[in-house]
Backbone as ProteinMPNN parsed JSONL, in Angstrom:
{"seq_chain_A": "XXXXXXXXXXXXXXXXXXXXXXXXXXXXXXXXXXXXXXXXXXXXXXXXXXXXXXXXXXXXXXXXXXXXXXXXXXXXXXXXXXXXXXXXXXXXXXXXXXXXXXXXXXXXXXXXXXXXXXXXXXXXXXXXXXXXXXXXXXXXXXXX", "coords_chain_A": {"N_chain_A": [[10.87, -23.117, 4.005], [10.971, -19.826, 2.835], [12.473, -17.329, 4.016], [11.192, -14.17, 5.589], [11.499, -11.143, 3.56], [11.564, -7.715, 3.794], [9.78, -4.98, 5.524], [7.122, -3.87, 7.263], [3.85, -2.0, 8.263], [0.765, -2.243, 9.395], [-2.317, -0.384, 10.067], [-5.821, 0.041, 11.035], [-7.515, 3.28, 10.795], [-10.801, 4.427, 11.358], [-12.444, 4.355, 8.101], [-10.29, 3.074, 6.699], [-7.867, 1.54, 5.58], [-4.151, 1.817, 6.345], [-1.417, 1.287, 5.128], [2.353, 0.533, 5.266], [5.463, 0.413, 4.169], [8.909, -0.742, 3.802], [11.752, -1.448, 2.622], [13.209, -4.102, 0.466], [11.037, -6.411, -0.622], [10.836, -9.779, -0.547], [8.937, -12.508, -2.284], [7.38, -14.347, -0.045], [7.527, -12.046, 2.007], [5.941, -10.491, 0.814], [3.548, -12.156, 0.587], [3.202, -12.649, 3.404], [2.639, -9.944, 4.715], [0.465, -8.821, 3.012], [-1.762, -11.466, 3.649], [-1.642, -10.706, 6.579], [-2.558, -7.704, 5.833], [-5.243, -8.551, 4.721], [-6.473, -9.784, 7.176], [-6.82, -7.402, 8.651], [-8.594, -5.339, 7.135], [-11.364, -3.598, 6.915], [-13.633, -4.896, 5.91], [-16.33, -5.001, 6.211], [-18.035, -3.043, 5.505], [-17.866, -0.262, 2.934], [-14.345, 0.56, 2.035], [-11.365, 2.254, 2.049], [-8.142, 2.013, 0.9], [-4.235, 3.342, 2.227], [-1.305, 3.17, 1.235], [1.681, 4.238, 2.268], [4.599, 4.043, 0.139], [7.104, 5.2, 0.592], [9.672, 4.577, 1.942], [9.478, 2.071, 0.793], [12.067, -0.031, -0.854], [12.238, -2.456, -3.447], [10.818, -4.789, -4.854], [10.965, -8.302, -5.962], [9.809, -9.859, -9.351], [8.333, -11.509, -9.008], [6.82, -11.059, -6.303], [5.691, -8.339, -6.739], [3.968, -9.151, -8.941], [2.062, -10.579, -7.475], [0.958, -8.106, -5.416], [-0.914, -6.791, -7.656], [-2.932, -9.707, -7.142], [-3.392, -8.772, -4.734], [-4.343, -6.141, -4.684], [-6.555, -7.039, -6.442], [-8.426, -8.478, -4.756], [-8.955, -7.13, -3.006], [-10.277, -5.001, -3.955], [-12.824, -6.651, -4.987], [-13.529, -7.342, -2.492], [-15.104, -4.395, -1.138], [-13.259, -2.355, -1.167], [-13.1, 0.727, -2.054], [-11.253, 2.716, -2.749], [-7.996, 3.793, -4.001], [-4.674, 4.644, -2.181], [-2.074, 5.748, -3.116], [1.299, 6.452, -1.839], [4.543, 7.75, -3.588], [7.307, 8.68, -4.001], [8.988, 8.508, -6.329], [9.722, 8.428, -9.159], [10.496, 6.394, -11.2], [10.648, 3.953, -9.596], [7.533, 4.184, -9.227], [7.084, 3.911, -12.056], [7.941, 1.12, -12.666], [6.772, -0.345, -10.788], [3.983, 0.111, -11.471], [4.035, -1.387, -14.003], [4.813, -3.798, -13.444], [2.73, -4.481, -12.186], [0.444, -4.56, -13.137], [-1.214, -2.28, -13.739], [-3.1, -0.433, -14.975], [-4.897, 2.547, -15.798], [-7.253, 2.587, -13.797], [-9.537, 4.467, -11.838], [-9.913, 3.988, -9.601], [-7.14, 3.945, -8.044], [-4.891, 6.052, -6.953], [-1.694, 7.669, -7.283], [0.947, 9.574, -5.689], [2.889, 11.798, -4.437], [3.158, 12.552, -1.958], [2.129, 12.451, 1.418], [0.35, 13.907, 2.608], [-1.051, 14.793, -0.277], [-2.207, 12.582, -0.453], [-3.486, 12.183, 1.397], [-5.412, 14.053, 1.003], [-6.65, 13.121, -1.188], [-7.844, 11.317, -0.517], [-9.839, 11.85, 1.264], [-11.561, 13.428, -0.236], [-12.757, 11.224, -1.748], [-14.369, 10.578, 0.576], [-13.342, 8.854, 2.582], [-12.368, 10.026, 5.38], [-9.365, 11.147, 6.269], [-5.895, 12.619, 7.708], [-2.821, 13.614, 7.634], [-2.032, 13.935, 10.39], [-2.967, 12.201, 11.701], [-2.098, 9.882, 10.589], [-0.721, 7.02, 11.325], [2.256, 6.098, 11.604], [4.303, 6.985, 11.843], [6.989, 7.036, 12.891], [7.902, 4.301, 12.351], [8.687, 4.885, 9.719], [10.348, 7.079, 9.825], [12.458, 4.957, 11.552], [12.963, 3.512, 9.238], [13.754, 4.669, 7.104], [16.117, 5.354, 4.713], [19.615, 5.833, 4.289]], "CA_chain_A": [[10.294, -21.818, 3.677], [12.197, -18.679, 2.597], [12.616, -16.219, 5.245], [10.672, -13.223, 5.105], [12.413, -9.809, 3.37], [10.715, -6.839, 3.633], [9.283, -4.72, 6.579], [5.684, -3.539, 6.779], [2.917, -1.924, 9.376], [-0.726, -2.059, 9.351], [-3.487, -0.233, 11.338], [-6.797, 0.387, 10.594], [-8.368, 4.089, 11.175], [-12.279, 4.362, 11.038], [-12.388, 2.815, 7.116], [-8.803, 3.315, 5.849], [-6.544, 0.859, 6.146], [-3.371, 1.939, 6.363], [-0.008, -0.13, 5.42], [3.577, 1.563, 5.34], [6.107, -0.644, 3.623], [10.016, -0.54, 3.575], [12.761, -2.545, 1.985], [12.949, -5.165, -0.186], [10.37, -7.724, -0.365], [10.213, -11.022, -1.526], [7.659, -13.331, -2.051], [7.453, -14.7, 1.188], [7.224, -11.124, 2.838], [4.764, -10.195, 0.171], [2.348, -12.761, 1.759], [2.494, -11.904, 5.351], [1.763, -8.665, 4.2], [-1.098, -9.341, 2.406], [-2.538, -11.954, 4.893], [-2.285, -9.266, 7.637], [-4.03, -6.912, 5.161], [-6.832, -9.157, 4.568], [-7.101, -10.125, 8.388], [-7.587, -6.361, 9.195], [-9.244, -5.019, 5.73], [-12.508, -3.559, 7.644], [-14.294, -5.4, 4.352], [-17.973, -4.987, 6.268], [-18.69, -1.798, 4.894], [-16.752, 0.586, 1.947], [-13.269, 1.391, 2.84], [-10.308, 2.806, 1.057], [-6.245, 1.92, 1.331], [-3.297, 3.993, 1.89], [-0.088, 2.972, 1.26], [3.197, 4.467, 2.186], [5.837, 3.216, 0.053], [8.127, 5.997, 0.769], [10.564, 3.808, 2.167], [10.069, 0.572, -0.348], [13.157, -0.197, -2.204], [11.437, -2.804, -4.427], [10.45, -6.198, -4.853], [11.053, -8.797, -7.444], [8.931, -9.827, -10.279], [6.797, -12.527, -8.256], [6.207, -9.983, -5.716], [5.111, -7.587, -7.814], [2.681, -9.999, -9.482], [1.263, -10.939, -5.717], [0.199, -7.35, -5.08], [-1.806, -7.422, -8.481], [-3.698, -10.404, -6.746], [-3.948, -8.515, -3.729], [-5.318, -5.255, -5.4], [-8.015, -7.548, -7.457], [-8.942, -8.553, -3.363], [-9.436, -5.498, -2.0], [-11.966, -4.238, -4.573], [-13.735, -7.561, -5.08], [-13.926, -7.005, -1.06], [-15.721, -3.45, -0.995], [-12.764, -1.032, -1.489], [-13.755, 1.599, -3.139], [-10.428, 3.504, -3.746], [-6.453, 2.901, -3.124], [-4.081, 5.858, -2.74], [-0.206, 5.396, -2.961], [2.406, 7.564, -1.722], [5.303, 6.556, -3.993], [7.809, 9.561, -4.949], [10.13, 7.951, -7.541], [9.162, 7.985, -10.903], [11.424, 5.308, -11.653], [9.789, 2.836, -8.833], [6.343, 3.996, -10.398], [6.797, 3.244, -13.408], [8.439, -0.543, -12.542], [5.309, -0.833, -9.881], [2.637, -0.135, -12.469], [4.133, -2.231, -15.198], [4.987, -4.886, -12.731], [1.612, -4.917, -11.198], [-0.449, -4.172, -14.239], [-1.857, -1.114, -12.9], [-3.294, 0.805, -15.899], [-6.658, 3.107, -15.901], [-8.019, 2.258, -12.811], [-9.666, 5.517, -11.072], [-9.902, 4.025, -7.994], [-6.016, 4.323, -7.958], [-3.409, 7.214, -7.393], [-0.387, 7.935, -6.783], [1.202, 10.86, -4.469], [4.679, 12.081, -3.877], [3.368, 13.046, -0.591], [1.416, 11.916, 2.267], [-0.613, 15.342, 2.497], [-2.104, 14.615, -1.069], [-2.935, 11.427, -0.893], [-4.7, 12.264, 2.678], [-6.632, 14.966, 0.455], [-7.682, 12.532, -2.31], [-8.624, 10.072, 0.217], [-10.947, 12.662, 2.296], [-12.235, 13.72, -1.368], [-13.654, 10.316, -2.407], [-15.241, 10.199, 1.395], [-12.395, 8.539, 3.217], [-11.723, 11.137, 5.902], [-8.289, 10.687, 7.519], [-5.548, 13.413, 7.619], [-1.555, 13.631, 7.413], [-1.299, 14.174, 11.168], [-4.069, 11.101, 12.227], [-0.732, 8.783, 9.929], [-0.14, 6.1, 12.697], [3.588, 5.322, 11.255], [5.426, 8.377, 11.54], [7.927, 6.178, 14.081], [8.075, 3.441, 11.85], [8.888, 5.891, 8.257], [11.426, 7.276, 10.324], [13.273, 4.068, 11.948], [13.216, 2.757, 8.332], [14.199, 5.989, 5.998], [17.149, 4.906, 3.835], [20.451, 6.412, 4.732]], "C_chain_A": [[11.377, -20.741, 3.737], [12.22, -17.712, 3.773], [12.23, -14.987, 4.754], [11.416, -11.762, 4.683], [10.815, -8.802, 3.202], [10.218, -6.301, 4.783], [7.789, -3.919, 6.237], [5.028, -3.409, 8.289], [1.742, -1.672, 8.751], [-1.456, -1.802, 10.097], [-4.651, 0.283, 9.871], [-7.903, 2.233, 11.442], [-9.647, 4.389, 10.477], [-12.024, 3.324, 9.629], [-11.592, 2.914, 6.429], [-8.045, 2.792, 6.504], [-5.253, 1.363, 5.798], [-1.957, 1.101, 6.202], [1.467, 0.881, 4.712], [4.745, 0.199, 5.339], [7.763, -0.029, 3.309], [11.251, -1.875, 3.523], [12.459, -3.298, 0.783], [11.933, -6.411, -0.009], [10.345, -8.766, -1.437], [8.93, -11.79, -1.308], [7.234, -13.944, -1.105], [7.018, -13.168, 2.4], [5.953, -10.148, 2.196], [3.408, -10.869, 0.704], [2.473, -12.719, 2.537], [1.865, -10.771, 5.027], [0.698, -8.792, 4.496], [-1.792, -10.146, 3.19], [-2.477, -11.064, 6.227], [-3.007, -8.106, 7.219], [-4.886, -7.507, 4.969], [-7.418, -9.298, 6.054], [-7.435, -8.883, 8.8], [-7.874, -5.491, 8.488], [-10.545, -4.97, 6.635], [-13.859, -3.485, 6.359], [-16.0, -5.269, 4.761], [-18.511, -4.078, 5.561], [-17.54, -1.05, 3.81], [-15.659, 1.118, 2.559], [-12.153, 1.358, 1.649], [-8.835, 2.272, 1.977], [-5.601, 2.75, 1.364], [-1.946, 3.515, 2.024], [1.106, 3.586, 1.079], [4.019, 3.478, 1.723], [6.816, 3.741, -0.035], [9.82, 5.332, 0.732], [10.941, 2.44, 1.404], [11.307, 0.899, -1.286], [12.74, -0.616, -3.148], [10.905, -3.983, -4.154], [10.76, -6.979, -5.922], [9.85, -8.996, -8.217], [7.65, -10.578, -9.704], [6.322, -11.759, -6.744], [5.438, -9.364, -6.05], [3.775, -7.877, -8.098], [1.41, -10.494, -8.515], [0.552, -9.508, -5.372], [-0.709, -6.879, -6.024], [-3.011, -8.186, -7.85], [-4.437, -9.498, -5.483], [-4.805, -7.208, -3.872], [-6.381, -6.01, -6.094], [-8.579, -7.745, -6.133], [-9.49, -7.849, -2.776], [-10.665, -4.948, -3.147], [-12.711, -4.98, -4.95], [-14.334, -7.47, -3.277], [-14.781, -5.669, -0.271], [-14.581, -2.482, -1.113], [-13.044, -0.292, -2.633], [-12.063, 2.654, -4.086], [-8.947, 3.288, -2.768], [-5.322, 4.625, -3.29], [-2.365, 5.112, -1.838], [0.808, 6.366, -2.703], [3.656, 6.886, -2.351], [5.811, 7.741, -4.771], [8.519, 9.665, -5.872], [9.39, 7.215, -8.327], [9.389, 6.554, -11.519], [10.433, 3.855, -11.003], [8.236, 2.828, -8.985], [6.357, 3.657, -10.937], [6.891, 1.706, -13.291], [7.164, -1.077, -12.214], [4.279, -1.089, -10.943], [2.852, -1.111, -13.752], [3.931, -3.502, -14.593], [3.294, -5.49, -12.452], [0.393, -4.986, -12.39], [-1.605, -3.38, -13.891], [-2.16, -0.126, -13.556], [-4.82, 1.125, -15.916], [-7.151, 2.709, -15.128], [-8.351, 3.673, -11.989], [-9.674, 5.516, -9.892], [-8.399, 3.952, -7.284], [-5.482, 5.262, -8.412], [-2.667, 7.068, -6.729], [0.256, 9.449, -6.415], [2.477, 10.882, -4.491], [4.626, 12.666, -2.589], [2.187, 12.328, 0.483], [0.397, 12.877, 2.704], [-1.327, 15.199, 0.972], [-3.134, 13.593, -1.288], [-4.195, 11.543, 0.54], [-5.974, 13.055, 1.976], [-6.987, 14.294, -0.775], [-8.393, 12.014, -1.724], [-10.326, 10.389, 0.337], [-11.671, 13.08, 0.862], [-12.904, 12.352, -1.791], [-14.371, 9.652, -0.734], [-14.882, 9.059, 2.318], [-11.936, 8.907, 4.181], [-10.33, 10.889, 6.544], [-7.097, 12.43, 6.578], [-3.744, 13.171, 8.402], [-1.662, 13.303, 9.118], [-1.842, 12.932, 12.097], [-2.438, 9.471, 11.457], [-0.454, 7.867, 11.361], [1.269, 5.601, 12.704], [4.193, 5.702, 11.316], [6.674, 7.688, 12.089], [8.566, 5.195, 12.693], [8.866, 3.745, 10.206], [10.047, 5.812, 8.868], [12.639, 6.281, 10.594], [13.646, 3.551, 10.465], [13.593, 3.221, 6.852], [15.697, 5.178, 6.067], [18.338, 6.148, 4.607], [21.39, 7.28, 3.594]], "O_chain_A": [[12.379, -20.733, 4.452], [11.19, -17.971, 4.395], [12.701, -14.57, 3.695], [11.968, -11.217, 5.639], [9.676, -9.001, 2.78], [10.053, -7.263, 5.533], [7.471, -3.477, 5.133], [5.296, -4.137, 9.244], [1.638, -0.999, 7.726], [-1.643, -2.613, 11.004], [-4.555, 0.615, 8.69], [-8.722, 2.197, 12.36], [-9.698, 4.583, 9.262], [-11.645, 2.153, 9.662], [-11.928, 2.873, 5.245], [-7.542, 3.115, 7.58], [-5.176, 1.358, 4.57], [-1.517, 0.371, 7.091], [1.408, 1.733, 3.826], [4.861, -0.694, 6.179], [7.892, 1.012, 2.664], [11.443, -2.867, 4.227], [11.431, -3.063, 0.147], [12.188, -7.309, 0.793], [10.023, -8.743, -2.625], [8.118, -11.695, -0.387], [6.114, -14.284, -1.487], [6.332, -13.305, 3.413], [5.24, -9.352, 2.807], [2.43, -10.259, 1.137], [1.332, -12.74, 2.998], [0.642, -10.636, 5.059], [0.048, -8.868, 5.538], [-2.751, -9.517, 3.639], [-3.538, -10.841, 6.809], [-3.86, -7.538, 7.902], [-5.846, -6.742, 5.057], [-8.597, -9.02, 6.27], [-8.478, -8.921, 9.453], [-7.493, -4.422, 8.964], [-10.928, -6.029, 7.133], [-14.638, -2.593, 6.022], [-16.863, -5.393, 3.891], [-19.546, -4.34, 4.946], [-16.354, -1.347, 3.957], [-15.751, 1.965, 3.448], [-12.114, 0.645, 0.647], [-8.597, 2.192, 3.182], [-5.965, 3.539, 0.492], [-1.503, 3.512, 3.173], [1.656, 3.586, -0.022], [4.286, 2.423, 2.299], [7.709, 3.155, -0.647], [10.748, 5.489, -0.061], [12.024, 1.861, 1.322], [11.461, 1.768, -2.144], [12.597, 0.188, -4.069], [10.487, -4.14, -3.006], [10.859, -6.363, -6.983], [8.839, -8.389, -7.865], [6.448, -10.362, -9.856], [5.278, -12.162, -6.233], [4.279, -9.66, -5.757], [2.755, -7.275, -7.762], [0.224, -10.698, -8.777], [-0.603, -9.683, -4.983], [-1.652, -6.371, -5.417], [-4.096, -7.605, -7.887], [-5.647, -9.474, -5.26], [-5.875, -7.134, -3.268], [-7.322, -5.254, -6.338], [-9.584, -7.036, -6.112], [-10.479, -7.973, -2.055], [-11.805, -4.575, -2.872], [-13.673, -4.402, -5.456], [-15.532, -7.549, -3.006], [-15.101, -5.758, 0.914], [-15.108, -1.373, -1.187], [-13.178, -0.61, -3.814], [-11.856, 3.039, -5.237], [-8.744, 2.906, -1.616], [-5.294, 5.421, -4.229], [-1.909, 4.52, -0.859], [1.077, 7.136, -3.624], [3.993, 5.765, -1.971], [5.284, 8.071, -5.834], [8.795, 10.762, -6.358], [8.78, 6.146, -8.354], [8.612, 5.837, -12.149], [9.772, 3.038, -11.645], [7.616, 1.768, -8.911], [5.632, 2.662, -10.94], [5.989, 1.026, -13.78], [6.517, -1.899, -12.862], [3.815, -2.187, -11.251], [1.898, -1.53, -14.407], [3.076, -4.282, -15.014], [2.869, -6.644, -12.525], [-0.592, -5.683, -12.148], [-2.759, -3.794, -13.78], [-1.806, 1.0, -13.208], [-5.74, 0.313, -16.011], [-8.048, 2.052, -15.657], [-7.358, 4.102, -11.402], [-9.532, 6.464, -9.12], [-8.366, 3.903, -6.054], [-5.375, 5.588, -9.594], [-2.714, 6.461, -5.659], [-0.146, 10.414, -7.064], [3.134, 9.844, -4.572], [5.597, 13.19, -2.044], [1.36, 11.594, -0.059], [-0.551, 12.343, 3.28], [-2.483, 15.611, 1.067], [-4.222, 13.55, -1.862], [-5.349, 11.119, 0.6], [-7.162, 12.845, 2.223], [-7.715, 14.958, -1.513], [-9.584, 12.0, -2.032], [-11.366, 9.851, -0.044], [-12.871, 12.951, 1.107], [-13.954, 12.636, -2.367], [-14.826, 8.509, -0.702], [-15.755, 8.348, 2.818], [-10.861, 8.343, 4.388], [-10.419, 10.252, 7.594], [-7.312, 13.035, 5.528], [-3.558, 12.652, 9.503], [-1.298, 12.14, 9.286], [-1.24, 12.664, 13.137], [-2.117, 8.414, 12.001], [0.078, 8.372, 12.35], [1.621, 4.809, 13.578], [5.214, 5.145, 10.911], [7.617, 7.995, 11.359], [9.64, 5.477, 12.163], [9.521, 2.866, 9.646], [10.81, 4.859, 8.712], [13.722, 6.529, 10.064], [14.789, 3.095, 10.429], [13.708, 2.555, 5.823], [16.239, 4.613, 7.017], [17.98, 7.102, 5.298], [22.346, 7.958, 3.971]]}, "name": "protein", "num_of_chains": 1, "seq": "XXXXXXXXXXXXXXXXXXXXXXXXXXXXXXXXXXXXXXXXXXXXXXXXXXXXXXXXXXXXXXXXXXXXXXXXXXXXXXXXXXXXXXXXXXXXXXXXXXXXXXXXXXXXXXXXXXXXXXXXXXXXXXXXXXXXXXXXXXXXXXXX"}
């Protein structure tokens, strides 16, 4: 087995899971991920995602294609809506081609962690910039 690339945290507040992702991942660190998002995905009742990828560098193509699978999961599972912090255009654009991530309302994208808290709390999500459980983790893993 390949050795995992990629770093990643997950908590769950009330029904917003939270996951905050930095580096490179390959396919191998793409599924831990994702199997620690499914094991604490609070799938009983409607809940929404937020993902910091402030810090992601990228992933390759079979990465990519894996969080695809794992977005079709999450809203076959009761999520109702996914919000992305992700301020480079450039790594947008790759992401959404990569992932095939077109016209879906229950996805946006943010260049900040203050909008995406106020889309969240707008589709009935409540959580708020300063409630972020990762601030530590952003930090230790901000690019140089």
């Amino acid at each position: 087995m390949e050795k995992i690339h990629g770093e990643w945290e997950i908590s769950v507040i009330r029904q917003v899971i939270i996951r905050s992702s930095a580096g490179v991942f390959n396919a191998e660190g793409t599924l831990a991920a994702f199997k620690e998002y499914r094991d604490k995905a609070p799938i009983s009742a409607p809940w929404a995602g937020l993902t910091n990828a402030v810090n992601w560098e990228m992933s390759n193509a079979t990465s990519l294609q894996r969080i695809a699978k794992m977005r079709e999961w999450a809203f076959s599972n009761n999520c109702k809506a996914l919000a992305i912090v992700m301020p480079s255009k450039l790594k947008k654009q790759i992401y959404r081609t990569q992932t095939d991530d077109f016209e879906d309302e229950r996805i946006a994208y943010f260049s900040d962690l203050e909008q995406a808290c106020a889309w969240l709390t707008a589709q009935g999500f409540e959580i708020s910039p300063e409630e972020y459980p990762h601030h530590d983790f952003i930090a230790r893993t901000q690019l140089l």
